[in-house]
Amino acid sequence: MAETPLLYNLRPMTFRAALIAGLLAAGRLAADDDPGPPRDFSVHGQLTYQLQGHGAFDAPYEGANSFQSRKEIRGSFTSTLFVGRRLWAGAEAYVNVEALAGQGLSSVLGLAAPPNGETYRVDSTQLKVNLARLFVRQTFALGGASEQQEDDENQIRGPRGTRRLVVTAGKISGTDVFDGNAYAHEPRTQFNNWSLWANGAWDYPADTRGYTWGVALELYRDAWAVRLGSFMEPREANGLEFDHDVSRAHGDVLEVEHRHTLSARPGAVRVLAFWNHANMGVYREALERAAAAPDVTATRAPGRSKYGFGLNLEQELAPGLGVFLRAGWNDGKTESWAFTEIERTLSLGATLNGSSWKRPRDLFGVALALNGINGDHRDYLAAGGLGFMLGDGALNATAECVFDAFYRASLASFAAVTLEVEHYRNPAFNGDRGPVTVYGLRFHAGF
């Protein structure tokens, strides 16, 4: 059957209407947005359209969860309305409603680090509406100097102290609070690859669309910050329903941050630790039960745990030029549950804005990620086992390597188009398959 050249069989009139309406709204509200006094509300919106494809590549065999070796073209669309309101001194409430549709390359299977950071949110070629976030944030002032909080998505303009305690409760993404990075954190405008916008070894609690329910505490004291959170886990691996037995199914995370300056250039160091509990299976137990056809789902039991650590660095080197590095590890004995099937990761890269060529809103980025798995996970996949993302039927184990480069060209103050190339060696940790290059086109508008 011939490939659909544009995206994902989304009804053309539905998509065009959403695109035009979003652009008109973005243009009107971007023109009205200007600096001013503190506000009691925040209203923002975004829409992102992505089209990605790859050519045929060498693959002597394929399994049920393989990245398809034939030519593919797929895409995704999301549009989000972010609304916030100040309730009383220090308290804010937010709701995000998201419309989404699309399909990832190979149904988001066969790569440990998929190329489209939006496809973990979409699961249908038909346009759907989803409650993405619903939360309350309370800030307690603890003194210190005053700094300005700018108006932004899920952020209301106004002063805040450099010493404060922030409590967030409700439905959010764990990456809203943890693992932030100025140069690699937003797949709609920065690097798109999963192992670049987040720490691939942090199997952060989330449903299929990347959100969860929970609570987070953040303590800021001048250059230091400590964050602690606990969130619900899905009932099934990569599932939409949450496990409500939170005594045995939850994910805890701790992060310590220090912000600094080097030669008057800002930077930050963050260290993260996590400990997840869920109804997970065990790779080694699956192999012991059925070495010829292991099934990790058959070994699931309540209260299983996974722990790991992450390092996150960012540093400005010159005006408009910044570098980042992430490293991560988890024990990898239990099955990957919510994010992706990576147990070791190292990523580094840089971004440069276009000021030197008189296009200050443009952005160029280049990065490299090296991802791996542990011995139990490797043996399980080599024996023909399937995870929720990987499973070629066999495995010549080695690191999955990803090179990502993009150029984001500004069309206006509120819109940009990005061209991106992501080159994979050893997709899904398999030296027998690939290499493969994914080409991408991304349009993003926001107000």
Coordinates of C-alpha atoms in Angstrom, one line a residue:
M1 CA 0.0 0.0 0.0
A2 CA 1.4 3.5 -0.9
E3 CA 2.4 5.7 1.9
T4 CA 0.1 8.7 2.8
P5 CA 2.3 11.7 1.8
L6 CA 0.9 14.1 4.3
L7 CA 0.9 12.8 7.9
Y8 CA -1.6 10.5 9.2
N9 CA -5.0 10.4 7.5
L10 CA -6.2 13.2 9.7
R11 CA -9.3 14.7 8.0
P12 CA -7.8 17.5 5.9
M13 CA -10.5 20.2 6.7
T14 CA -10.1 19.4 10.4
F15 CA -6.4 20.0 10.4
R16 CA -6.5 23.0 8.2
A17 CA -9.2 24.7 10.3
A18 CA -7.2 24.0 13.5
L19 CA -4.0 25.3 11.9
I20 CA -5.5 28.5 10.5
A21 CA -7.4 29.3 13.8
G22 CA -4.2 28.7 15.8
L23 CA -2.2 31.0 13.6
L24 CA -4.7 33.8 13.7
A25 CA -5.0 33.6 17.5
A26 CA -1.2 33.4 17.8
G27 CA -0.7 36.5 15.6
R28 CA -3.4 38.6 17.5
L29 CA -2.2 37.7 21.0
A30 CA 1.5 37.9 20.2
A31 CA 0.9 41.5 19.1
D32 CA -0.9 42.3 22.3
D33 CA 1.7 40.8 24.6
D34 CA 4.1 43.4 26.1
P35 CA 6.0 43.9 29.3
G36 CA 4.0 45.3 32.1
P37 CA 3.0 45.1 35.8
P38 CA 2.2 41.8 37.6
R39 CA -0.8 40.0 36.3
D40 CA -3.5 37.8 37.9
F41 CA -3.9 35.5 34.9
S42 CA -1.9 33.9 32.1
V43 CA -3.3 32.7 28.7
H44 CA -1.0 31.0 26.1
G45 CA -1.4 28.6 23.3
Q46 CA 0.7 26.6 20.9
L47 CA 0.4 24.4 17.9
T48 CA 3.0 22.1 16.5
Y49 CA 3.0 20.1 13.3
Q50 CA 5.7 17.6 12.5
L51 CA 6.4 15.5 9.5
Q52 CA 9.2 12.9 9.6
G53 CA 10.4 10.2 7.2
H54 CA 13.3 7.8 6.4
G55 CA 14.4 5.7 3.5
A56 CA 14.9 2.0 3.3
F57 CA 17.9 0.6 5.2
D58 CA 19.7 -2.7 5.6
A59 CA 18.0 -5.1 8.0
P60 CA 18.6 -8.8 7.7
Y61 CA 15.7 -9.6 10.0
E62 CA 12.7 -7.9 11.7
G63 CA 10.7 -8.7 14.8
A64 CA 7.3 -7.6 16.1
N65 CA 8.7 -4.4 17.5
S66 CA 11.3 -3.5 14.9
F67 CA 11.8 -0.1 13.3
Q68 CA 10.5 -0.7 9.8
S69 CA 13.3 -1.0 7.2
R70 CA 11.0 0.1 4.3
K71 CA 10.5 3.8 3.5
E72 CA 8.1 5.6 5.9
I73 CA 6.6 9.1 6.2
R74 CA 4.6 9.9 9.4
G75 CA 3.6 13.0 11.4
S76 CA 1.9 14.5 14.4
F77 CA -0.1 17.5 15.4
T78 CA -0.7 19.0 18.8
S79 CA -2.4 22.2 19.9
T80 CA -2.5 23.3 23.5
L81 CA -4.3 26.0 25.5
F82 CA -2.6 27.0 28.7
V83 CA -4.7 29.0 31.2
G84 CA -3.6 30.1 34.6
R85 CA -5.2 32.2 37.3
R86 CA -3.9 33.7 40.6
L87 CA -6.1 32.6 43.4
W88 CA -4.7 34.3 46.5
A89 CA -1.2 35.5 47.7
G90 CA 1.3 32.9 46.3
A91 CA -1.4 30.5 44.9
E92 CA -2.0 29.8 41.2
A93 CA -4.2 27.3 39.4
Y94 CA -3.6 26.1 35.9
V95 CA -5.5 24.0 33.3
N96 CA -4.1 22.8 29.9
V97 CA -6.3 21.4 27.2
E98 CA -4.6 19.6 24.3
A99 CA -5.9 18.5 20.9
L100 CA -3.7 15.9 19.3
A101 CA -3.5 13.5 16.4
G102 CA -0.9 11.6 14.5
Q103 CA 1.4 8.6 14.3
G104 CA 5.1 8.0 15.0
L105 CA 7.4 6.3 12.6
S106 CA 6.9 2.5 12.9
S107 CA 4.2 3.2 15.6
V108 CA 7.0 4.5 17.9
L109 CA 8.6 1.0 18.0
G110 CA 12.1 -0.2 17.2
L111 CA 14.2 2.7 18.5
A112 CA 15.3 3.3 22.1
A113 CA 15.4 7.0 21.4
P114 CA 12.5 7.8 19.0
P115 CA 13.0 10.9 16.8
N116 CA 9.7 12.8 17.5
G117 CA 9.3 14.3 21.0
E118 CA 5.5 14.8 20.3
T119 CA 4.6 11.2 19.5
Y120 CA 4.5 10.0 23.1
R121 CA 1.5 12.2 23.4
V122 CA -0.5 10.9 20.4
D123 CA -2.1 7.5 19.8
S124 CA -4.6 8.0 17.1
T125 CA -4.8 9.4 13.6
Q126 CA -8.1 11.0 14.5
L127 CA -8.1 14.3 16.3
K128 CA -8.7 13.9 20.1
V129 CA -9.0 16.3 23.0
N130 CA -7.2 15.6 26.2
L131 CA -6.9 17.2 29.7
A132 CA -3.1 17.5 29.7
R133 CA -2.6 19.3 33.1
L134 CA -4.7 20.4 36.0
F135 CA -2.8 21.6 39.0
V136 CA -2.4 24.2 41.8
R137 CA 0.9 25.8 42.7
Q138 CA 1.5 27.5 46.1
T139 CA 4.6 29.6 46.7
F140 CA 5.7 30.5 50.2
A141 CA 8.1 33.4 50.4
L142 CA 11.2 32.8 52.6
G143 CA 13.0 36.1 52.0
G144 CA 16.0 36.8 49.9
A145 CA 16.3 39.1 46.9
S146 CA 13.4 39.7 44.5
E147 CA 13.4 38.6 40.9
Q148 CA 10.9 38.9 38.1
Q149 CA 8.9 35.8 37.0
E150 CA 8.0 36.4 33.4
D151 CA 4.6 35.6 31.8
D152 CA 4.9 32.2 30.1
E153 CA 3.1 28.9 29.6
N154 CA 1.9 27.8 33.1
Q155 CA 3.6 30.9 34.6
I156 CA 2.1 34.2 35.7
R157 CA 4.1 37.4 35.6
G158 CA 5.1 38.9 38.9
P159 CA 7.9 39.2 41.5
R160 CA 9.2 36.2 43.5
G161 CA 11.9 35.7 46.1
T162 CA 15.2 33.9 45.5
R163 CA 14.3 32.1 48.7
R164 CA 11.0 30.3 48.5
L165 CA 9.2 27.0 48.9
V166 CA 6.9 25.9 46.0
V167 CA 4.3 23.2 46.3
T168 CA 2.7 21.8 43.1
A169 CA -0.1 19.3 43.2
G170 CA -2.3 17.8 40.5
K171 CA -1.8 16.5 37.0
I172 CA 1.5 17.5 35.4
S173 CA 4.5 16.0 33.6
G174 CA 7.4 15.1 35.8
T175 CA 9.6 16.9 33.4
D176 CA 7.8 20.2 34.2
V177 CA 9.6 20.2 37.5
F178 CA 12.7 17.9 37.1
D179 CA 15.5 17.5 34.6
G180 CA 15.2 21.0 33.1
N181 CA 17.8 22.3 30.8
A182 CA 18.0 25.7 29.0
Y183 CA 19.4 24.1 25.8
A184 CA 17.7 20.7 25.5
H185 CA 14.3 20.3 27.1
E186 CA 11.6 21.4 24.7
P187 CA 11.0 19.1 21.7
R188 CA 8.7 21.6 20.1
T189 CA 11.4 24.2 19.7
Q190 CA 14.8 22.5 20.5
F191 CA 16.1 19.0 20.0
N192 CA 13.4 16.5 19.1
N193 CA 15.1 13.2 20.0
W194 CA 13.8 11.6 23.2
S195 CA 17.3 11.0 24.7
L196 CA 18.2 14.7 24.2
W197 CA 15.2 16.6 25.6
A198 CA 15.1 14.4 28.7
N199 CA 17.4 11.9 30.5
G200 CA 16.7 8.6 28.7
A201 CA 17.6 6.5 31.8
W202 CA 15.0 8.2 34.0
D203 CA 11.9 6.1 33.5
Y204 CA 9.8 8.9 34.7
P205 CA 6.2 8.2 35.8
A206 CA 3.7 9.0 33.1
D207 CA 0.8 7.7 31.1
T208 CA 1.1 7.1 27.3
R209 CA 0.8 10.9 26.7
G210 CA 3.5 11.9 29.2
Y211 CA 1.4 13.1 32.1
T212 CA 0.7 11.9 35.7
W213 CA -0.9 12.9 39.0
G214 CA 1.3 13.8 42.0
V215 CA 2.9 16.4 44.2
A216 CA 6.2 18.2 44.0
L217 CA 8.1 20.3 46.5
E218 CA 10.8 22.8 45.5
L219 CA 13.0 24.7 47.9
Y220 CA 15.0 27.6 46.5
R221 CA 17.7 29.3 48.4
D222 CA 19.6 31.8 46.2
A223 CA 21.8 29.7 43.9
W224 CA 20.6 26.3 45.3
A225 CA 17.4 24.4 44.7
V226 CA 16.2 21.0 46.0
R227 CA 13.2 19.3 44.5
L228 CA 11.3 16.3 45.7
G229 CA 8.3 14.7 44.0
S230 CA 6.1 11.6 44.1
F231 CA 3.8 10.6 41.2
M232 CA 1.4 7.9 40.1
E233 CA 2.5 5.1 37.8
P234 CA 0.5 3.5 35.0
R235 CA -1.3 0.2 35.6
E236 CA 0.3 -1.3 32.6
A237 CA 3.6 -0.5 30.9
N238 CA 3.1 2.6 28.7
G239 CA -0.6 2.6 29.6
L240 CA -3.2 5.3 29.9
E241 CA -4.8 4.1 33.1
F242 CA -3.1 4.7 36.4
D243 CA -2.6 2.3 39.3
H244 CA -4.5 3.7 42.2
D245 CA -2.8 1.4 44.8
V246 CA -0.3 4.2 45.4
S247 CA 1.2 2.4 48.5
R248 CA 2.8 -0.1 46.0
A249 CA 2.8 1.9 42.7
H250 CA 4.4 5.3 42.7
G251 CA 7.6 7.0 41.4
D252 CA 9.7 9.2 43.7
V253 CA 12.3 11.6 42.5
L254 CA 14.9 13.9 44.2
E255 CA 16.9 16.6 42.4
V256 CA 19.6 19.0 43.7
E257 CA 20.5 22.0 41.6
H258 CA 23.2 24.6 41.8
R259 CA 23.3 27.7 39.5
H260 CA 26.6 29.4 39.0
T261 CA 28.5 31.8 36.7
L262 CA 31.7 31.0 34.9
S263 CA 33.5 34.1 33.5
A264 CA 30.2 35.9 34.1
R265 CA 28.3 33.3 32.0
P266 CA 25.4 31.5 33.6
G267 CA 25.3 27.7 34.1
A268 CA 23.8 25.0 36.2
V269 CA 24.5 21.6 37.6
R270 CA 21.7 19.2 38.5
V271 CA 21.9 15.7 40.1
L272 CA 18.8 13.5 40.1
A273 CA 17.9 10.2 41.8
F274 CA 14.7 8.2 41.3
W275 CA 13.1 5.2 42.8
N276 CA 10.0 3.7 41.0
H277 CA 7.6 1.1 42.3
A278 CA 5.1 -0.6 40.1
N279 CA 3.6 -4.0 39.0
M280 CA 6.7 -4.6 36.9
G281 CA 8.1 -7.8 35.5
V282 CA 11.8 -9.0 35.8
Y283 CA 13.9 -9.8 32.7
R284 CA 16.0 -12.5 34.3
E285 CA 13.0 -14.2 35.8
A286 CA 11.4 -14.2 32.3
L287 CA 14.5 -15.9 30.9
E288 CA 14.5 -18.5 33.6
R289 CA 10.9 -19.4 33.0
A290 CA 11.1 -19.7 29.3
A291 CA 14.5 -19.2 27.8
A292 CA 13.4 -19.8 24.2
A293 CA 10.4 -17.5 24.3
P294 CA 10.7 -15.1 27.3
D295 CA 7.7 -12.9 28.2
V296 CA 8.5 -10.3 30.9
T297 CA 4.8 -9.5 31.3
A298 CA 4.2 -13.0 32.7
T299 CA 6.5 -12.2 35.6
R300 CA 4.7 -9.0 36.8
A301 CA 4.1 -8.6 40.5
P302 CA 3.2 -5.7 42.7
G303 CA 5.8 -3.7 44.5
R304 CA 8.7 -4.3 42.2
S305 CA 11.2 -1.4 42.1
K306 CA 13.7 0.3 39.8
Y307 CA 16.1 3.0 40.8
G308 CA 18.6 5.2 39.0
F309 CA 20.6 8.5 38.8
G310 CA 21.1 11.3 36.5
L311 CA 23.5 14.2 35.9
N312 CA 22.5 17.4 34.0
L313 CA 24.8 20.3 33.1
E314 CA 24.2 23.5 31.1
Q315 CA 26.6 26.3 30.5
E316 CA 26.6 29.5 28.4
L317 CA 29.9 30.0 26.6
A318 CA 29.2 33.2 24.7
P319 CA 26.2 35.3 23.9
G320 CA 23.7 33.0 22.2
L321 CA 26.0 29.9 22.5
G322 CA 25.3 27.3 25.1
V323 CA 26.3 23.7 25.7
F324 CA 24.7 20.8 27.7
L325 CA 25.5 17.4 28.9
R326 CA 23.3 14.6 30.5
A327 CA 24.3 11.3 31.9
G328 CA 22.1 8.6 33.4
W329 CA 21.9 5.1 34.7
N330 CA 19.3 2.8 36.1
D331 CA 19.5 -0.8 37.5
G332 CA 17.6 -2.2 34.5
K333 CA 16.5 -5.4 36.2
T334 CA 12.8 -4.7 36.0
E335 CA 11.0 -3.9 32.7
S336 CA 10.9 -0.4 31.3
W337 CA 7.6 1.0 32.4
A338 CA 6.7 4.5 31.3
F339 CA 9.3 6.4 29.2
T340 CA 11.7 4.3 27.1
E341 CA 13.9 1.3 27.1
I342 CA 17.2 2.9 28.0
E343 CA 19.3 2.1 31.1
R344 CA 22.5 4.0 30.3
T345 CA 22.8 7.3 28.5
L346 CA 25.3 10.0 27.7
S347 CA 24.3 13.0 25.6
L348 CA 26.0 16.3 24.8
G349 CA 25.4 19.1 22.4
A350 CA 25.3 22.8 21.8
T351 CA 22.9 25.4 20.4
L352 CA 23.7 28.8 18.8
N353 CA 21.2 31.5 18.0
G354 CA 21.4 33.5 14.8
S355 CA 22.5 36.9 16.2
S356 CA 25.9 36.7 14.3
W357 CA 24.1 36.3 11.0
K358 CA 21.4 38.9 11.8
R359 CA 18.7 36.4 12.6
P360 CA 18.5 36.5 16.4
R361 CA 15.3 34.4 16.6
D362 CA 16.9 31.5 14.6
L363 CA 18.5 28.6 16.4
F364 CA 21.0 26.0 15.3
G365 CA 21.7 22.9 17.3
V366 CA 23.9 19.8 17.1
A367 CA 24.1 16.9 19.6
L368 CA 25.1 13.3 20.1
A369 CA 23.5 10.6 22.3
L370 CA 25.0 7.2 23.3
N371 CA 22.4 4.9 24.8
G372 CA 22.7 1.4 26.2
I373 CA 21.0 -1.4 28.2
N374 CA 22.2 -3.8 31.0
G375 CA 22.9 -7.5 30.7
D376 CA 19.5 -8.8 31.8
H377 CA 17.7 -6.6 29.3
R378 CA 20.2 -7.5 26.6
D379 CA 19.8 -11.2 27.1
Y380 CA 16.0 -10.9 27.1
L381 CA 15.9 -9.1 23.8
A382 CA 18.5 -11.5 22.3
A383 CA 16.3 -14.4 23.2
G384 CA 13.4 -12.9 21.3
G385 CA 11.7 -11.1 24.1
L386 CA 9.5 -8.0 23.6
G387 CA 9.4 -4.8 25.5
F388 CA 6.8 -2.1 25.0
M389 CA 9.0 -0.5 22.4
L390 CA 11.8 -2.9 21.4
G391 CA 12.1 -6.4 20.1
D392 CA 13.8 -7.4 16.8
G393 CA 13.5 -11.1 17.5
A394 CA 17.3 -11.3 18.0
L395 CA 20.1 -9.0 19.0
N396 CA 23.7 -8.2 18.1
A397 CA 24.1 -6.0 21.2
T398 CA 25.9 -2.7 21.1
A399 CA 25.1 1.0 21.9
E400 CA 22.5 2.9 20.0
C401 CA 24.1 6.1 18.8
V402 CA 22.1 9.1 17.7
F403 CA 23.4 12.3 16.0
D404 CA 20.9 15.1 15.9
A405 CA 21.2 18.5 14.1
F406 CA 18.5 21.1 13.5
Y407 CA 18.0 24.6 12.2
R408 CA 15.0 26.6 13.4
A409 CA 14.1 29.5 11.2
S410 CA 11.9 32.2 12.6
L411 CA 8.9 33.2 10.4
A412 CA 7.6 35.8 12.9
S413 CA 7.9 36.6 16.6
F414 CA 5.4 33.8 17.2
A415 CA 6.1 31.1 14.6
A416 CA 9.1 29.1 13.3
V417 CA 9.9 26.2 11.0
T418 CA 12.6 23.7 11.7
L419 CA 14.5 21.3 9.5
E420 CA 16.1 18.4 11.4
V421 CA 18.3 15.4 10.6
E422 CA 18.7 12.5 13.1
H423 CA 21.1 9.7 12.2
Y424 CA 21.0 6.4 14.0
R425 CA 23.6 3.7 14.2
N426 CA 22.6 0.4 15.8
P427 CA 18.9 1.1 16.2
A428 CA 17.4 -0.6 19.2
F429 CA 21.0 -1.6 20.4
N430 CA 21.3 -3.9 17.4
G431 CA 24.4 -3.9 15.3
D432 CA 22.8 -6.1 12.7
R433 CA 20.4 -3.3 11.6
G434 CA 20.8 0.1 10.1
P435 CA 22.2 2.7 10.0
V436 CA 19.2 4.9 9.2
T437 CA 18.6 8.6 8.9
V438 CA 15.4 10.3 9.8
Y439 CA 14.6 13.7 8.2
G440 CA 12.1 16.0 9.8
L441 CA 10.1 19.2 9.2
R442 CA 8.5 20.9 12.2
F443 CA 6.2 23.9 12.3
H444 CA 5.6 25.6 15.7
A445 CA 3.5 28.6 16.6
G446 CA 2.8 30.0 20.0
F447 CA 1.4 33.0 21.8

